[in-house]
C-alpha positions as a printed Julia matrix, in Angstrom:
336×3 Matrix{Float64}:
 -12.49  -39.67    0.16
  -9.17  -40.79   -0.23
  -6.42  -38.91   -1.61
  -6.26  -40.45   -5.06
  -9.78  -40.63   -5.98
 -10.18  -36.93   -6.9
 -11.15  -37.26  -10.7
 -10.99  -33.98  -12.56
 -12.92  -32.48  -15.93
 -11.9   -29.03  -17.66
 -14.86  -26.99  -19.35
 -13.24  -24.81  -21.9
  -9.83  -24.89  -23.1
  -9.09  -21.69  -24.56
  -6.24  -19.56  -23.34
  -6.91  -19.21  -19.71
  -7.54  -22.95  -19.08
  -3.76  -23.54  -20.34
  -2.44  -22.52  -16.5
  -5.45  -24.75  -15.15
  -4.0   -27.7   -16.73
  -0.67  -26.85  -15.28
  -1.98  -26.98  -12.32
  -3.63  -29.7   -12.49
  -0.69  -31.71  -13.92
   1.24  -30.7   -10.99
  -1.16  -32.12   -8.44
  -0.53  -35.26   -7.12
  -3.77  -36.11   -5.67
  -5.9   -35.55   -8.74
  -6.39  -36.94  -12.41
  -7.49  -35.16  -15.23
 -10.03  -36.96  -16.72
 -11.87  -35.33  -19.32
 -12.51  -31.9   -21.6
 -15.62  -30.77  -22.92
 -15.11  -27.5   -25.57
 -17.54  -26.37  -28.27
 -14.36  -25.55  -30.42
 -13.42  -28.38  -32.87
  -9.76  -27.05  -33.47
  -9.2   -26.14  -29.65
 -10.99  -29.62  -28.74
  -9.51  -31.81  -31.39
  -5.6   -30.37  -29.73
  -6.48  -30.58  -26.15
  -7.49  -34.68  -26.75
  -4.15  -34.84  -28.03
  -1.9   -32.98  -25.97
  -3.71  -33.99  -22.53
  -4.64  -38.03  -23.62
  -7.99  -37.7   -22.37
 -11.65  -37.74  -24.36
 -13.2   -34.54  -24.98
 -16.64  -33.52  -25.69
 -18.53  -30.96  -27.27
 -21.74  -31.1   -25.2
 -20.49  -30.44  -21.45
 -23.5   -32.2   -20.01
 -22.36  -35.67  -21.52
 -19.33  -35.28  -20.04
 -20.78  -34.9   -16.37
 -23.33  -37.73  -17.46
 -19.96  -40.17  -18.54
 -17.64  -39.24  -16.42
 -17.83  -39.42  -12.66
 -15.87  -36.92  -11.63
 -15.1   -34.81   -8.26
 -14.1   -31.75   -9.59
 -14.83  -29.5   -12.94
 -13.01  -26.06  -13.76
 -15.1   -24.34  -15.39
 -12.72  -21.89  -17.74
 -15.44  -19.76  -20.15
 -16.2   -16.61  -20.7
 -17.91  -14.52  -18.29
 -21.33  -14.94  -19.41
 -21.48  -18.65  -20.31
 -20.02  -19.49  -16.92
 -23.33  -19.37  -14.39
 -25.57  -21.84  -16.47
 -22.68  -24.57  -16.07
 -21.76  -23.79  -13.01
 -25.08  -24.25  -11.67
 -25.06  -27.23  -13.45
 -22.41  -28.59  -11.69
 -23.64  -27.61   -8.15
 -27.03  -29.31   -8.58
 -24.47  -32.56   -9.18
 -22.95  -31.91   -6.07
 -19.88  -31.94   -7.92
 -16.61  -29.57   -6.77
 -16.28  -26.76   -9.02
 -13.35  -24.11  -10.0
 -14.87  -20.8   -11.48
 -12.85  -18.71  -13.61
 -13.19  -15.24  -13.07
 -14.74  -12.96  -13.13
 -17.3   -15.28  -11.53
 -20.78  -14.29  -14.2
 -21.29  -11.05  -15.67
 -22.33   -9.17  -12.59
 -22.26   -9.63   -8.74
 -26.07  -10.96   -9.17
 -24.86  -13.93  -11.07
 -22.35  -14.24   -8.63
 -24.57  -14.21   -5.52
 -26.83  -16.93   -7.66
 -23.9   -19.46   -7.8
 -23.39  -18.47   -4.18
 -26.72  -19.1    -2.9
 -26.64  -22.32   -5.13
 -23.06  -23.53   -3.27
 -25.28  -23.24    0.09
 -27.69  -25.64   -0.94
 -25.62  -28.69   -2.52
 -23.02  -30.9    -1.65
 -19.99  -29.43   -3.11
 -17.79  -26.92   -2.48
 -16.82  -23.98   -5.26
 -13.38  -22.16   -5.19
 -13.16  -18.53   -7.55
 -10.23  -18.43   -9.3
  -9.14  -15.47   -7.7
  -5.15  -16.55   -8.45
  -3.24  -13.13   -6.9
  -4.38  -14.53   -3.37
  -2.41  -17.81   -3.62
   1.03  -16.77   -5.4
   3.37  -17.65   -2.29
   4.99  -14.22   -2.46
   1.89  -12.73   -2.0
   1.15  -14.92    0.95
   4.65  -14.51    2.17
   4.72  -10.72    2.29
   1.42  -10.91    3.48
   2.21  -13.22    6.36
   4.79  -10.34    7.17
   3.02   -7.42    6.85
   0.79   -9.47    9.98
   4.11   -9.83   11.82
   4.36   -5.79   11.9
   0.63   -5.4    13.34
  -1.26   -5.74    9.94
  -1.8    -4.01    6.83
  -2.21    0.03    6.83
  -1.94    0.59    3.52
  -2.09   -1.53    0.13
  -1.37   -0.49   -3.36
  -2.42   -2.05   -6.98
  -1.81   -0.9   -10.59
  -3.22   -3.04  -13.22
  -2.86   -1.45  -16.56
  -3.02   -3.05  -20.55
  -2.73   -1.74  -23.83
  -6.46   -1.7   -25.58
  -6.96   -5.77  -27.23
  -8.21   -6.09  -30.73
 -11.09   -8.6   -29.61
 -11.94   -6.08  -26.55
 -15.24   -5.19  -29.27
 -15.88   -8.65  -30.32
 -16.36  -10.22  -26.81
 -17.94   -7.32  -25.64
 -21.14   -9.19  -24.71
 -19.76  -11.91  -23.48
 -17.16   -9.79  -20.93
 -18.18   -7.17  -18.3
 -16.41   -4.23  -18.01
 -12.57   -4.73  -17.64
 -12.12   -3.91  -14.16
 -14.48   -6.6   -13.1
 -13.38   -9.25  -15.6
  -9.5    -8.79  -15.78
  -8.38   -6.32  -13.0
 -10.67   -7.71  -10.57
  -7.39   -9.73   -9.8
  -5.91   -6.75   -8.75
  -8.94   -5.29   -6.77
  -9.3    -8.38   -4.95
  -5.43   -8.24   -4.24
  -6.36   -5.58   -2.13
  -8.77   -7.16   -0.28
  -6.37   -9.8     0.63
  -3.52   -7.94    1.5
  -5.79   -5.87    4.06
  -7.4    -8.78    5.62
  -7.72   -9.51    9.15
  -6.35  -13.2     9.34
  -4.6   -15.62    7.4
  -7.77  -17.08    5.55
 -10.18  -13.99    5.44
 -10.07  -11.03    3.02
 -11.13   -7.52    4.06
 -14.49   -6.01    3.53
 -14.66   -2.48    2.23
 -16.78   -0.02    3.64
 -16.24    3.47    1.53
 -15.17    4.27   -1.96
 -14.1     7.41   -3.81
 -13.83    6.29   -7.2
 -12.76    8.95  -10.16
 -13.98    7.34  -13.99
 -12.36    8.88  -16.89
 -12.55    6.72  -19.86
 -10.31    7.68  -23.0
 -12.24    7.74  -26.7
 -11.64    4.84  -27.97
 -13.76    1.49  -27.15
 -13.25   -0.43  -24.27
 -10.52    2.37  -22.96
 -11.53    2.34  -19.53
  -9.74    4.2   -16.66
 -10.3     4.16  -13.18
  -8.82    4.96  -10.06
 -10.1     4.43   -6.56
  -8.96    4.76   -3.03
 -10.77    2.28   -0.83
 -11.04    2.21    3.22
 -11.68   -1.66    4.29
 -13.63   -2.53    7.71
  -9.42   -3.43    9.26
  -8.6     0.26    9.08
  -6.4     0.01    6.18
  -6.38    1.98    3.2
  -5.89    0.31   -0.85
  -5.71    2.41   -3.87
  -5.91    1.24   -7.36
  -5.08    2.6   -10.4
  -6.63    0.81  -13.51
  -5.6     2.19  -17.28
  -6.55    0.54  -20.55
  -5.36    1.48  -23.95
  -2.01    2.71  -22.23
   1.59    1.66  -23.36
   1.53   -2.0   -21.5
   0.43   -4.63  -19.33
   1.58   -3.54  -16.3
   1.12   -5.12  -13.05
   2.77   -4.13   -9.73
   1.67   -4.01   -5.99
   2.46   -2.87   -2.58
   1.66   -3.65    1.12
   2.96   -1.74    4.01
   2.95   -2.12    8.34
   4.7    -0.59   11.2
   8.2    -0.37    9.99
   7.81   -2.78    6.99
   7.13   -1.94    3.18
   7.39   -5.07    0.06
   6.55   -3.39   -3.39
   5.57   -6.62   -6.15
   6.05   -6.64   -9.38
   3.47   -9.69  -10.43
   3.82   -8.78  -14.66
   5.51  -11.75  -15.73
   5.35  -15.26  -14.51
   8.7   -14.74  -12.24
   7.48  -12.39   -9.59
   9.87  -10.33   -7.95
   9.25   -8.79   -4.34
  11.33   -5.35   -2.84
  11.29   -5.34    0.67
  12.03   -2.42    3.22
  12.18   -2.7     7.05
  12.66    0.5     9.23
  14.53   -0.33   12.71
  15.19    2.45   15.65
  18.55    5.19   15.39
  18.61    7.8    17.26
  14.95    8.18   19.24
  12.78    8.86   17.81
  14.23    8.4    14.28
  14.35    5.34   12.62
  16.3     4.21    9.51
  14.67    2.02    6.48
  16.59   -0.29    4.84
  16.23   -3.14    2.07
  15.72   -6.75    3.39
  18.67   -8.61    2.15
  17.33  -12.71    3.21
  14.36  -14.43    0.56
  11.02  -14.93    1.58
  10.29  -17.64    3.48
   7.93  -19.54    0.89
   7.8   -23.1     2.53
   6.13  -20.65    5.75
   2.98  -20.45    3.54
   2.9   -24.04    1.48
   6.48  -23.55   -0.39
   6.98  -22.38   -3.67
   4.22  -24.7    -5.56
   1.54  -23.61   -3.75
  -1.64  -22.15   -5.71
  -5.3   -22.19   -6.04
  -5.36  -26.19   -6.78
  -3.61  -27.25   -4.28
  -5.22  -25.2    -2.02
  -8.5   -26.58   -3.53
  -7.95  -29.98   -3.14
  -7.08  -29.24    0.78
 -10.15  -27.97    0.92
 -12.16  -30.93   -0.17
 -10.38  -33.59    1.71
 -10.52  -31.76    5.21
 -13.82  -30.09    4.37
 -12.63  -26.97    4.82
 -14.06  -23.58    2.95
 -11.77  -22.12    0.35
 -10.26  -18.37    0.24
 -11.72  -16.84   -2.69
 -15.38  -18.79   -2.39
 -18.18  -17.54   -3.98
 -19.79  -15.89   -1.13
 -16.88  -13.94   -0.57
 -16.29  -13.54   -4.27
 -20.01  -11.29   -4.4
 -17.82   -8.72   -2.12
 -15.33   -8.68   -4.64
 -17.53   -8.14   -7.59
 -19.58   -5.2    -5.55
 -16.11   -3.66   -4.81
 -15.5    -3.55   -8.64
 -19.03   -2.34   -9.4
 -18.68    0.63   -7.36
 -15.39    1.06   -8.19
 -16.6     1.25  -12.4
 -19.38    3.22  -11.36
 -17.79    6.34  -10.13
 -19.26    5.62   -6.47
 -18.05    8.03   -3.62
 -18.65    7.64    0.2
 -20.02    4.52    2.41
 -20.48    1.23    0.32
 -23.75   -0.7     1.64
 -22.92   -4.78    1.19
């Protein structure tokens, strides 16, 4: 396949699929092609603003158009049908998370993935902001991840009723990012995530709909330790992280589209004490794809050298689990 020849279609272009067509845009090797959306409004602007046809029934469009890749940007519970859809088609597919209501529509798309032709990536986004991979690639540097940190709080949305069928529970379709972070930042290697073997989760949702809180401390099968602290119906949208190694701490602050990164080193004083102080010198982003790198990208490099993406589906089930035991309360050894 050569590099040019990668022909894209977008499923849904609501709010979330906005950053997918960034992405896209930004992407030499690919060419978006085509939107299908149900919405007449949303459907009507996208034709316009992106100069390409749009449908209304999704299926025409992989019928028309011959394409290589489809993000797939719906809600939660619409997303396994098309997905599958696509698969059977052998066509490349991006899911948006969280990937199907539960981590039994997740291992469906999975097992589906294993029998056709394409490839599926999970848009799992925390795992390929460079400063994530930059401070990760450090924290390796320093003997691996011992510890990891994630908050991921909101103030309570005034659809969080209205989609309430069409959502899981908010830790597994909006902080997943955030429990997945986790995963990453303890992994073993530069392309695999943890796996977590015990959870002690503590539940204690406010009155009000939807006002979930949860906070867990996780031990994954490297030896580290993650904790995550996950508030709705608080005072914000709040997003920070941390990852620490021998002698080496970076706290992130991942709220708004600039990121910004702290980092601490610790070097020997006077044996055995040893003195922490902030790293003055940037991360080195062109180390881990430069400062453009994310999920697409990453995608496409995937299909051209056939090469498995980070967040596939099969690890994505792990992910989903992780956040089902983590809603659930669940304390002591988690069986995957």
């Amino acid at each position: 396949m050569s590099m040019d020849d990668l022909r894209v279609g977008v499923i849904g272009c609501g709010r979330h699929a906005r950053s997918h067509f960034e992405m896209i845009a930004a992407e030499p090797r690919v060419r978006l092609v085509a939107i299908a959306e149900l919405d007449d409004g949303r459907r009507a602007e996208a034709e316009q603003h992106l100069s390409v046809p749009g449908y209304s029934d999704y299926r025409r469009m992989l019928d028309e158009q011959d394409l290589d890749i489809v993000h797939v940007v719906t809600m939660p519970a619409h997303l396994k049908a098309i997905v599958l859809d696509c698969l059977e088609r052998d066509i490349n597919v991006s899911v948006e998370k969280s990937p199907g209501m539960d981590s039994t529509e997740t291992q469906d798309m999975a097992d589906a993935e294993a029998t056709s032709g394409a490839r599926a990536i999970v848009s799992l986004n925390r795992r390929y902001l460079p400063e994530v991979l930059a401070v990760r690639r450090l924290a390796r540097e320093h003997g691996g991840t011992v510890n990891c940190g994630a908050i991921y709080n909101k103030a309570l949305s005034a659809t969080s009723e209205r989609f309430d069928s069409l959502l899981p529970p908010p830790i597994i379709s909006d902080a997943i990012h955030h429990v997945d972070l986790l995963r990453w930042f303890a992994g073993p290697s530069e392309d695999r995530a943890s796996v977590p073997t015990e959870v002690y989760s503590v539940v204690a949702d406010g009155p009000r709909p939807v006002e979930h809180r949860q906070n867990a401390v996780i031990r994954f099968d490297t030896g580290a330790i993650g904790s995550i602290e996950s508030q709705y119906g608080v005072g914000g949208r709040i997003q920070r992280a941390e990852i620490h190694a021998q002698d080496f701490s970076a706290y992130l602050d991942l709220t708004k589209r600039e990121k910004k990164v702290e980092m601490y080193r610790s070097t020997p004083d006077i044996q055995p004490r040893m003195v922490g102080a902030q790293i003055d010198e940037p991360l080195d982003l062109d180390a881990v794809g430069g400062a453009g790198f994310n999920e697409v990208k990453h995608f496409v490099d995937c299909i051209l050298e056939d090469r498995t993406p980070w967040s596939n589906l099969k690890d994505a089930v792990i992910t989903m689990k992780l956040c089902e035991a983590i809603r659930s309360g669940h304390k002591g050894t988690l069986d995957l």
